[in-house]
Coordinates of C-alpha atoms and ligand atoms in Angstrom, one line a residue:
M1 CA 2.0 0.4 -30.2
F2 CA -0.3 3.3 -29.9
E3 CA -1.5 5.4 -32.8
S4 CA 1.9 6.8 -34.7
G5 CA 0.6 10.5 -33.9
I6 CA 1.2 10.2 -30.2
Y7 CA 5.1 9.2 -31.0
S8 CA 5.6 12.1 -34.0
S9 CA 4.2 14.5 -31.6
R10 CA 5.9 13.6 -29.0
R11 CA 8.9 13.6 -30.7
T12 CA 7.8 17.7 -32.1
E13 CA 7.6 19.1 -28.7
L14 CA 11.2 17.2 -27.9
K15 CA 13.1 18.4 -30.3
K16 CA 11.6 22.2 -29.4
L17 CA 12.7 21.6 -26.0
V18 CA 16.3 20.1 -26.9
G19 CA 16.4 23.4 -29.7
S20 CA 19.5 22.3 -31.0
G21 CA 21.3 19.4 -32.5
I22 CA 21.4 15.5 -32.7
I23 CA 19.7 13.9 -30.2
L24 CA 20.3 9.8 -30.2
F25 CA 18.8 6.8 -29.0
L26 CA 19.7 3.4 -28.9
G27 CA 17.4 1.2 -28.2
N28 CA 17.9 -2.7 -26.1
K29 CA 19.3 -5.2 -27.3
N30 CA 19.5 -8.9 -26.5
S31 CA 20.9 -9.8 -23.6
P32 CA 22.6 -13.2 -23.7
R33 CA 22.2 -15.7 -21.3
N34 CA 24.3 -18.6 -22.1
F35 CA 25.2 -17.7 -25.0
S36 CA 24.3 -15.0 -27.8
S37 CA 21.0 -16.6 -29.7
M38 CA 19.7 -18.6 -26.0
P39 CA 18.8 -14.5 -25.3
Y40 CA 17.3 -13.8 -21.8
P41 CA 13.7 -12.4 -22.8
F42 CA 14.0 -9.2 -24.9
R43 CA 12.9 -5.9 -23.0
Q44 CA 13.1 -2.5 -24.6
D45 CA 14.9 0.6 -23.5
S46 CA 11.2 2.9 -22.5
S47 CA 12.8 6.2 -23.8
F48 CA 12.9 3.8 -27.4
L49 CA 10.1 3.0 -26.9
Y50 CA 8.3 6.4 -25.5
Y51 CA 9.7 8.3 -28.5
W52 CA 9.4 5.6 -31.4
G53 CA 7.4 2.8 -30.2
L54 CA 9.7 0.5 -31.5
D55 CA 9.8 -3.4 -29.0
F56 CA 12.7 -4.7 -31.3
P57 CA 16.2 -5.2 -30.6
D58 CA 18.5 -4.4 -32.4
L59 CA 17.6 -0.3 -33.2
A60 CA 19.0 3.1 -33.5
A61 CA 17.5 6.6 -34.1
I62 CA 17.9 9.5 -34.6
I63 CA 16.4 13.5 -34.1
D64 CA 18.7 16.2 -35.7
V65 CA 16.9 19.3 -34.6
D66 CA 18.2 21.7 -36.6
K67 CA 17.0 19.6 -39.5
D68 CA 14.2 18.5 -38.5
E69 CA 15.0 14.8 -39.5
E70 CA 13.6 12.1 -37.7
I71 CA 15.8 8.7 -39.0
I72 CA 15.0 4.9 -37.3
F73 CA 18.1 2.9 -38.3
G74 CA 18.4 -0.8 -38.1
N75 CA 18.8 -4.4 -39.5
D76 CA 16.6 -6.2 -41.9
R77 CA 16.7 -9.8 -41.6
T78 CA 18.5 -12.1 -43.6
V79 CA 17.6 -15.3 -45.4
D80 CA 20.2 -16.5 -42.9
D81 CA 17.7 -14.9 -40.3
V82 CA 15.0 -15.8 -41.5
V83 CA 15.7 -19.7 -41.4
W84 CA 16.4 -19.6 -37.3
M85 CA 13.9 -17.1 -36.7
G86 CA 10.9 -16.4 -39.9
P87 CA 9.8 -13.6 -41.8
D88 CA 10.1 -10.6 -40.1
T89 CA 8.2 -6.8 -41.2
P90 CA 10.9 -4.6 -42.8
L91 CA 11.8 -1.5 -41.5
A92 CA 10.5 0.7 -43.2
E93 CA 7.0 -0.5 -42.3
K94 CA 7.4 -0.8 -38.4
A95 CA 9.2 2.4 -38.9
S96 CA 6.4 4.3 -40.8
K97 CA 3.6 2.6 -37.2
A98 CA 5.6 5.7 -35.5
G99 CA 5.1 7.9 -38.5
V100 CA 8.4 8.0 -39.5
S101 CA 9.8 7.7 -43.3
R102 CA 13.4 7.9 -43.3
T103 CA 15.3 4.0 -42.1
K104 CA 18.7 3.8 -42.5
S105 CA 20.9 0.5 -41.9
L106 CA 22.5 0.4 -38.5
P107 CA 26.3 0.9 -40.3
E108 CA 25.1 4.5 -41.4
L109 CA 24.8 5.5 -38.3
N110 CA 28.7 4.9 -37.0
D111 CA 29.4 7.9 -40.2
I112 CA 26.3 10.2 -38.6
V113 CA 27.8 10.5 -35.3
A114 CA 31.0 10.4 -37.4
K115 CA 30.4 14.0 -38.9
A116 CA 28.6 15.4 -35.8
V117 CA 31.0 14.7 -33.9
S118 CA 34.1 16.1 -36.2
E119 CA 32.0 19.5 -37.3
H120 CA 31.9 19.7 -33.4
R121 CA 27.2 19.4 -32.8
T122 CA 26.6 18.4 -29.9
V123 CA 25.3 14.9 -30.0
H124 CA 23.0 14.4 -27.5
F125 CA 22.2 11.1 -25.2
L126 CA 20.7 10.1 -22.3
P127 CA 22.5 7.7 -19.3
Q128 CA 23.0 4.0 -20.5
Y129 CA 22.6 1.7 -17.8
R130 CA 23.7 -1.3 -20.5
S131 CA 27.3 -2.3 -20.6
D132 CA 26.9 -3.7 -24.5
N133 CA 25.3 0.0 -25.7
L134 CA 27.8 1.5 -23.4
I135 CA 30.4 -0.5 -25.9
Y136 CA 28.4 0.1 -28.6
L137 CA 27.9 3.9 -27.5
S138 CA 31.8 5.2 -27.2
D139 CA 32.5 3.3 -30.3
L140 CA 29.5 5.8 -32.4
T141 CA 31.3 9.0 -30.0
G142 CA 35.2 7.4 -29.8
I143 CA 34.8 8.2 -25.8
K144 CA 35.8 6.1 -23.4
A145 CA 32.9 3.2 -22.0
K146 CA 34.1 4.5 -18.5
F147 CA 33.7 8.3 -18.9
L148 CA 30.9 8.1 -20.8
N149 CA 28.0 8.8 -18.6
K150 CA 29.5 11.9 -17.8
Y151 CA 28.2 13.6 -21.1
V152 CA 25.0 12.5 -21.2
S153 CA 23.1 15.8 -22.1
E154 CA 21.5 16.8 -19.2
K155 CA 19.3 19.4 -21.2
L156 CA 18.0 15.8 -22.9
I157 CA 17.4 14.3 -20.0
K158 CA 15.5 17.4 -18.0
S159 CA 13.8 17.3 -21.3
V160 CA 12.3 13.7 -21.3
V161 CA 11.5 13.7 -17.9
S162 CA 9.2 16.8 -19.0
Q163 CA 7.8 15.2 -20.8
R164 CA 7.1 11.0 -19.5
S165 CA 6.1 11.9 -16.1
V166 CA 3.3 13.6 -17.6
K167 CA 0.8 10.3 -18.6
I168 CA -2.4 10.9 -21.3
K169 CA -5.7 9.0 -21.0
E170 CA -3.4 5.9 -23.6
E171 CA -0.8 6.1 -20.7
I172 CA -3.3 5.8 -17.8
A173 CA -5.0 2.7 -19.8
E174 CA -2.0 1.3 -20.3
I175 CA -1.4 1.5 -16.0
E176 CA -4.5 0.1 -16.0
K177 CA -4.6 -2.8 -18.0
A178 CA -1.8 -3.6 -15.4
L179 CA -3.2 -3.4 -12.8
E180 CA -5.6 -5.6 -13.5
I181 CA -3.4 -8.4 -14.1
S182 CA -2.1 -7.3 -10.8
F183 CA -5.7 -7.9 -9.8
E184 CA -6.2 -11.5 -10.1
M185 CA -2.5 -11.4 -9.5
Y186 CA -3.3 -10.7 -5.3
F187 CA -7.0 -12.6 -5.2
L188 CA -4.7 -15.6 -5.7
A189 CA -2.6 -15.1 -3.8
M190 CA -4.4 -14.8 -1.2
R191 CA -7.1 -17.4 -2.4
L192 CA -3.6 -19.7 -2.1
T193 CA -1.2 -18.9 0.8
K194 CA -2.0 -21.2 3.5
P195 CA 0.6 -23.2 6.2
G196 CA 2.7 -25.3 5.2
I197 CA 3.5 -24.1 2.1
Y198 CA 6.5 -22.8 0.5
E199 CA 6.3 -18.9 0.0
K200 CA 7.8 -19.7 -3.8
D201 CA 4.7 -21.9 -4.9
I202 CA 3.0 -18.3 -3.8
A203 CA 5.4 -16.0 -5.6
R204 CA 6.0 -18.6 -8.9
S205 CA 2.5 -18.6 -9.1
I206 CA 1.2 -15.6 -8.7
E207 CA 4.0 -14.1 -12.1
G208 CA 2.5 -17.0 -13.9
I209 CA -0.9 -15.2 -14.1
A210 CA 1.8 -11.5 -14.9
S211 CA 3.6 -13.4 -18.3
L212 CA 0.0 -15.5 -19.4
K213 CA -1.6 -11.7 -19.0
G214 CA 1.2 -8.9 -20.4
A215 CA 4.6 -9.7 -20.6
G216 CA 5.5 -10.4 -17.0
T217 CA 6.8 -9.2 -14.4
S218 CA 7.7 -4.9 -13.4
F219 CA 10.2 -6.4 -11.6
G220 CA 11.6 -8.9 -9.0
T221 CA 8.7 -10.2 -7.1
I222 CA 9.0 -10.1 -3.2
F223 CA 6.9 -12.7 -1.5
S224 CA 8.0 -13.0 1.9
V225 CA 7.4 -13.7 5.8
H226 CA 10.6 -11.2 6.7
G227 CA 8.5 -8.4 4.5
E228 CA 11.2 -6.5 7.1
I229 CA 14.0 -7.3 4.6
L230 CA 12.9 -4.2 2.0
H231 CA 13.7 -6.4 -1.1
N232 CA 13.5 -9.2 -0.4
E233 CA 13.7 -12.1 -3.3
Y234 CA 13.8 -15.1 -1.2
Y235 CA 10.8 -17.4 -1.4
G236 CA 12.5 -20.7 0.6
N237 CA 10.5 -20.7 4.3
L238 CA 7.6 -22.9 4.7
M239 CA 4.9 -20.6 5.5
K240 CA 3.2 -20.6 9.1
E241 CA 0.5 -20.1 11.4
G242 CA 0.9 -16.7 12.4
D243 CA 2.7 -15.8 9.8
I244 CA 2.5 -12.7 7.7
A245 CA 3.1 -12.6 3.9
L246 CA 4.1 -9.5 2.1
L247 CA 3.5 -9.7 -1.5
D248 CA 5.2 -6.0 -3.7
S249 CA 4.9 -7.5 -7.8
G250 CA 3.9 -5.9 -10.1
A251 CA 2.9 -6.9 -14.0
E252 CA 4.3 -5.2 -17.3
T253 CA 1.3 -4.8 -19.9
D254 CA 2.8 -6.5 -23.1
M255 CA 3.0 -2.1 -24.6
H256 CA 5.4 -2.7 -21.7
Y257 CA 3.3 0.2 -18.1
A258 CA 4.0 -1.3 -14.8
S259 CA 1.6 -1.7 -11.9
D260 CA 3.4 -2.0 -9.0
I261 CA 1.9 -3.2 -6.1
T262 CA 1.4 -3.6 -1.4
R263 CA -0.8 -6.4 0.4
V264 CA 0.2 -7.7 3.4
I265 CA -2.0 -11.9 3.9
P266 CA -1.8 -13.4 7.4
V267 CA -0.3 -17.3 6.1
S268 CA -3.8 -18.7 8.7
G269 CA -6.5 -16.8 6.8
K270 CA -7.0 -14.6 10.4
F271 CA -3.9 -11.0 11.4
S272 CA -3.4 -11.3 15.1
E273 CA -4.6 -8.4 17.3
R274 CA -1.4 -7.3 17.3
Q275 CA -0.3 -7.3 13.1
K276 CA -4.1 -5.9 12.9
D277 CA -2.4 -2.4 14.8
I278 CA 0.3 -2.4 13.0
Y279 CA -1.4 -2.9 9.7
N280 CA -4.1 -0.8 10.5
I281 CA -1.0 2.3 11.1
V282 CA 0.2 1.6 7.9
L283 CA -3.7 1.9 6.5
D284 CA -3.8 4.6 8.1
S285 CA -1.3 6.6 6.9
Q286 CA -1.5 5.3 3.3
L287 CA -5.1 6.6 3.2
Q288 CA -4.1 9.7 4.4
A289 CA -0.8 10.2 2.6
I290 CA -3.6 9.4 -0.6
G291 CA -6.0 12.1 0.9
M292 CA -3.0 14.4 0.1
I293 CA -2.1 14.6 -3.3
K294 CA -3.2 16.9 -5.7
E295 CA -1.2 18.9 -7.8
G296 CA 0.3 21.3 -6.4
V297 CA 2.1 19.6 -3.5
K298 CA 5.2 18.6 -2.7
F299 CA 5.4 14.4 -2.3
K300 CA 7.6 15.6 0.7
D301 CA 5.4 17.3 3.0
V302 CA 3.0 14.0 1.7
H303 CA 6.3 11.7 2.9
I304 CA 6.4 13.7 6.6
K305 CA 2.7 13.8 6.2
A306 CA 2.5 9.3 6.3
S307 CA 6.0 9.4 9.2
T308 CA 3.6 11.6 10.7
V309 CA 0.7 9.3 11.1
I310 CA 3.0 6.6 12.2
A311 CA 4.9 7.9 14.5
S312 CA 1.7 8.6 16.4
G313 CA 0.0 5.6 15.4
L314 CA 3.0 4.0 17.4
K315 CA 3.2 6.4 20.2
E316 CA 0.5 5.2 20.9
L317 CA 0.9 1.2 21.3
G318 CA 3.8 2.5 23.9
L319 CA 7.1 2.1 21.2
M320 CA 7.5 5.9 20.1
K321 CA 7.3 8.5 22.7
G322 CA 8.2 12.1 23.4
D323 CA 6.5 15.7 20.9
V324 CA 5.0 13.0 17.9
D325 CA 6.1 16.1 15.6
E326 CA 10.0 16.8 16.6
A327 CA 10.1 12.6 16.3
V328 CA 9.0 12.6 12.9
A329 CA 11.7 16.1 12.0
A330 CA 14.3 14.3 13.9
G331 CA 14.3 10.5 12.3
A332 CA 13.6 8.8 15.2
H333 CA 10.5 6.7 13.1
A334 CA 12.7 5.8 10.2
L335 CA 13.4 3.4 13.0
F336 CA 10.8 1.1 11.6
F337 CA 9.6 3.6 8.0
P338 CA 13.4 4.1 7.1
H339 CA 11.9 4.4 3.0
G340 CA 10.2 6.5 1.1
L341 CA 7.2 6.9 0.5
G342 CA 6.9 6.8 -3.1
H343 CA 8.7 6.8 -7.1
M344 CA 7.3 7.8 -10.0
M345 CA 5.6 4.6 -12.3
G346 CA 5.0 4.9 -15.2
L347 CA 7.4 2.5 -18.7
D348 CA 9.9 2.2 -15.5
V349 CA 8.3 0.8 -12.7
H350 CA 10.5 3.5 -10.8
D351 CA 10.1 5.6 -14.0
M352 CA 13.0 7.2 -15.7
E353 CA 15.2 6.2 -12.6
S354 CA 18.2 4.8 -15.2
F355 CA 18.5 8.9 -15.3
G356 CA 19.7 9.6 -12.0
E357 CA 17.0 9.3 -9.5
D358 CA 17.3 13.9 -7.8
Y359 CA 16.3 14.4 -12.0
V360 CA 12.9 12.3 -11.8
G361 CA 11.7 12.8 -7.8
Y362 CA 13.6 16.4 -7.3
D363 CA 14.3 20.3 -8.5
D364 CA 16.5 23.5 -8.0
K365 CA 13.0 24.4 -5.0
V366 CA 13.5 20.6 -3.3
K367 CA 16.6 18.6 -2.3
R368 CA 17.8 15.3 -1.3
S369 CA 17.6 15.7 2.8
N370 CA 20.9 13.4 4.4
Q371 CA 18.5 12.2 7.1
F372 CA 18.3 8.6 7.2
G373 CA 14.8 7.2 5.9
L374 CA 14.3 10.8 4.2
A375 CA 17.8 10.3 1.9
Y376 CA 15.6 7.2 0.8
L377 CA 12.9 9.6 -0.8
R378 CA 12.9 8.9 -4.5
L379 CA 10.3 11.9 -5.0
A380 CA 10.0 14.6 -2.9
K381 CA 9.6 17.8 -5.5
E382 CA 5.5 19.5 -6.4
L383 CA 3.7 17.0 -7.9
K384 CA 1.8 17.9 -11.4
S385 CA -1.5 16.8 -12.7
G386 CA -1.3 13.6 -14.6
Y387 CA 1.5 12.2 -12.7
V388 CA 0.8 8.4 -11.4
V389 CA 2.8 7.7 -8.5
T390 CA 3.0 4.8 -5.8
V391 CA 1.6 5.9 -2.1
E392 CA 3.5 3.0 -0.1
P393 CA 4.4 3.7 3.5
G394 CA 5.2 0.2 6.3
I395 CA 5.9 -0.5 9.6
Y396 CA 9.5 -2.8 10.1
F397 CA 10.3 -4.3 12.4
I398 CA 14.1 -4.6 12.0
P399 CA 16.3 -6.8 14.0
A400 CA 20.6 -5.3 12.9
L401 CA 18.7 -2.0 12.7
I402 CA 17.3 -2.2 15.7
D403 CA 20.5 -3.2 17.5
Q404 CA 22.4 -1.2 15.9
W405 CA 19.9 1.8 17.5
K406 CA 20.1 0.1 20.7
A407 CA 24.0 -0.1 21.1
E408 CA 23.9 3.8 19.8
K409 CA 21.4 4.8 22.2
K410 CA 19.4 6.9 19.2
H411 CA 16.7 8.7 19.8
P412 CA 16.1 7.6 24.1
D413 CA 13.7 10.1 24.5
F414 CA 11.4 9.1 21.2
I415 CA 11.2 5.3 20.9
D416 CA 10.7 2.5 23.5
Y417 CA 13.1 0.2 23.2
D418 CA 12.3 -2.6 26.2
K419 CA 8.4 -1.8 24.1
V420 CA 10.5 -2.3 20.9
E421 CA 12.4 -5.5 22.0
E422 CA 9.0 -7.3 22.4
Y423 CA 8.2 -6.9 18.6
K424 CA 11.2 -7.7 17.2
N425 CA 10.4 -10.5 15.4
F426 CA 7.2 -9.1 14.1
G427 CA 8.2 -8.5 10.3
G428 CA 6.8 -6.4 8.4
I429 CA 3.6 -4.6 7.0
R430 CA 3.4 -2.6 3.2
I431 CA 1.0 -1.4 1.9
E432 CA 0.8 0.4 -1.8
D433 CA -1.2 1.5 -4.8
D434 CA -0.4 3.7 -7.9
I435 CA -1.9 6.7 -8.4
L436 CA -3.0 9.5 -10.2
V437 CA -2.8 12.8 -10.1
E438 CA -4.9 15.3 -10.6
S439 CA -6.0 18.9 -10.4
G440 CA -8.4 18.6 -7.1
G441 CA -6.9 15.6 -6.1
A442 CA -6.3 12.1 -6.1
K443 CA -7.4 9.3 -7.9
V444 CA -6.9 5.3 -6.5
L445 CA -5.7 3.3 -10.4
G446 CA -7.0 -0.1 -10.9
K447 CA -10.2 -2.1 -9.5
P448 CA -9.4 -1.6 -6.1
I449 CA -7.6 -4.7 -4.4
P450 CA -8.6 -6.0 -1.0
K451 CA -6.9 -3.7 1.5
T452 CA -8.8 -3.3 5.1
I453 CA -8.6 -6.5 7.5
E454 CA -12.1 -7.0 6.6
E455 CA -11.4 -7.6 2.8
V456 CA -8.6 -8.8 2.8
E457 CA -9.7 -11.7 5.1
L458 CA -13.0 -12.3 3.6
V459 CA -10.1 -13.5 0.6
C460 CA -8.1 -15.5 2.4
G461 CA -8.6 -19.1 1.9
K462 CA -11.4 -18.9 -0.4
Ligands
LIG501 N1 9.5 -3.0 -4.9 C1 9.2 -1.4 -5.0 C2 8.8 -0.7 -4.9 O1 8.1 -1.1 -4.3 O2 9.6 0.3 -5.5
LIG502 MN1 6.5 -2.6 -4.9
LIG503 MN1 7.0 0.2 -5.2

């Protein structure tokens, strides 16, 4: 945990932002794997961690804004619990570490919420993404579980987003710790990858480091010779000479801050000339995008810049044609770069996305496009100092998408489909780093992980 003052001042600020009513936070429960006493590894809710810091199951908390009261709800272990799980610190002692002096048992929360509802007071809560908490909140409020997320507090969501988006130095230090783990994961992957072994050998080996050095991975590891499948979690391919393997992975620290990095590894240790050509376009796009980032710049404009560098590089290779700016405005480059440039990162790898992407990445000034490709951009709004974002452009050759666009004769003025056919078995390349937005520029967080062709080849096979 951070020191208690950090949590207290976050709650004080939240009270000011929300203004009135009761703010209700539900911590997560253990999720059963086969039955209730055999759970998956516990992961606390990120907003609960942000305001209360307590990383244990079966907790809830309220801030009564009008009465200026803060209470944490939970149950101390019974002797029966102690027999199976051992003794535990009493809740009151845990709460004091978060700067909270009042605790109550969980059943008492029902009475408090029921009273607030009967008095027509506003009970603010965040969108719920776990079914058990939907049922619990339904019991507390009397609202049917399937309708609950229609009653979330927009005021609370916007307030939490405004606070969690701007990272303090202690949070940056945690993210850098996660990146320290990523650094080791990438070195190991580059060293171990070789022809004749399975993707799974690498994916599971590096996940061992994430578990050993922190709280495991921050999302499902992507390691595949089919890098063109954007969120590919299949590891069954035997790697062979000439393949390139895309590794997109992240670590989580013990305090649950994330990292999110992507590199592409030549299986034989060296990239081919054709692979180098595409790799260097993606690298150029990533570096130019990072170079543009600073407070006040719209991330959508950074995405457009990255797309323009990609379109221009692909034009040089003969895969695209025509006016580059017009091609990007029309969305023709999205055949090769169909996703957004990046997202916020923090306690969640896609920070706060359980609230709804538009609350985090868009605002009154920037609305989501419905053009293919641009529509997937998770973050578009103006950047502020203290945001941590990923920058992750890519070029992919997705056979099904190529076939579809070709059959539909999409953007014939900007795409040379005969040339594209020659690359259909290429796979995909993405390069991703985690960036701190500053007032006058951007800082790439973490110790540099090999990124240029020369740097990557130097580590491969060592
Ligand atoms: N693999 C998820 C991401 O990079 O956003
Ligand atoms: Mn990633
Ligand atoms: Mn990412």
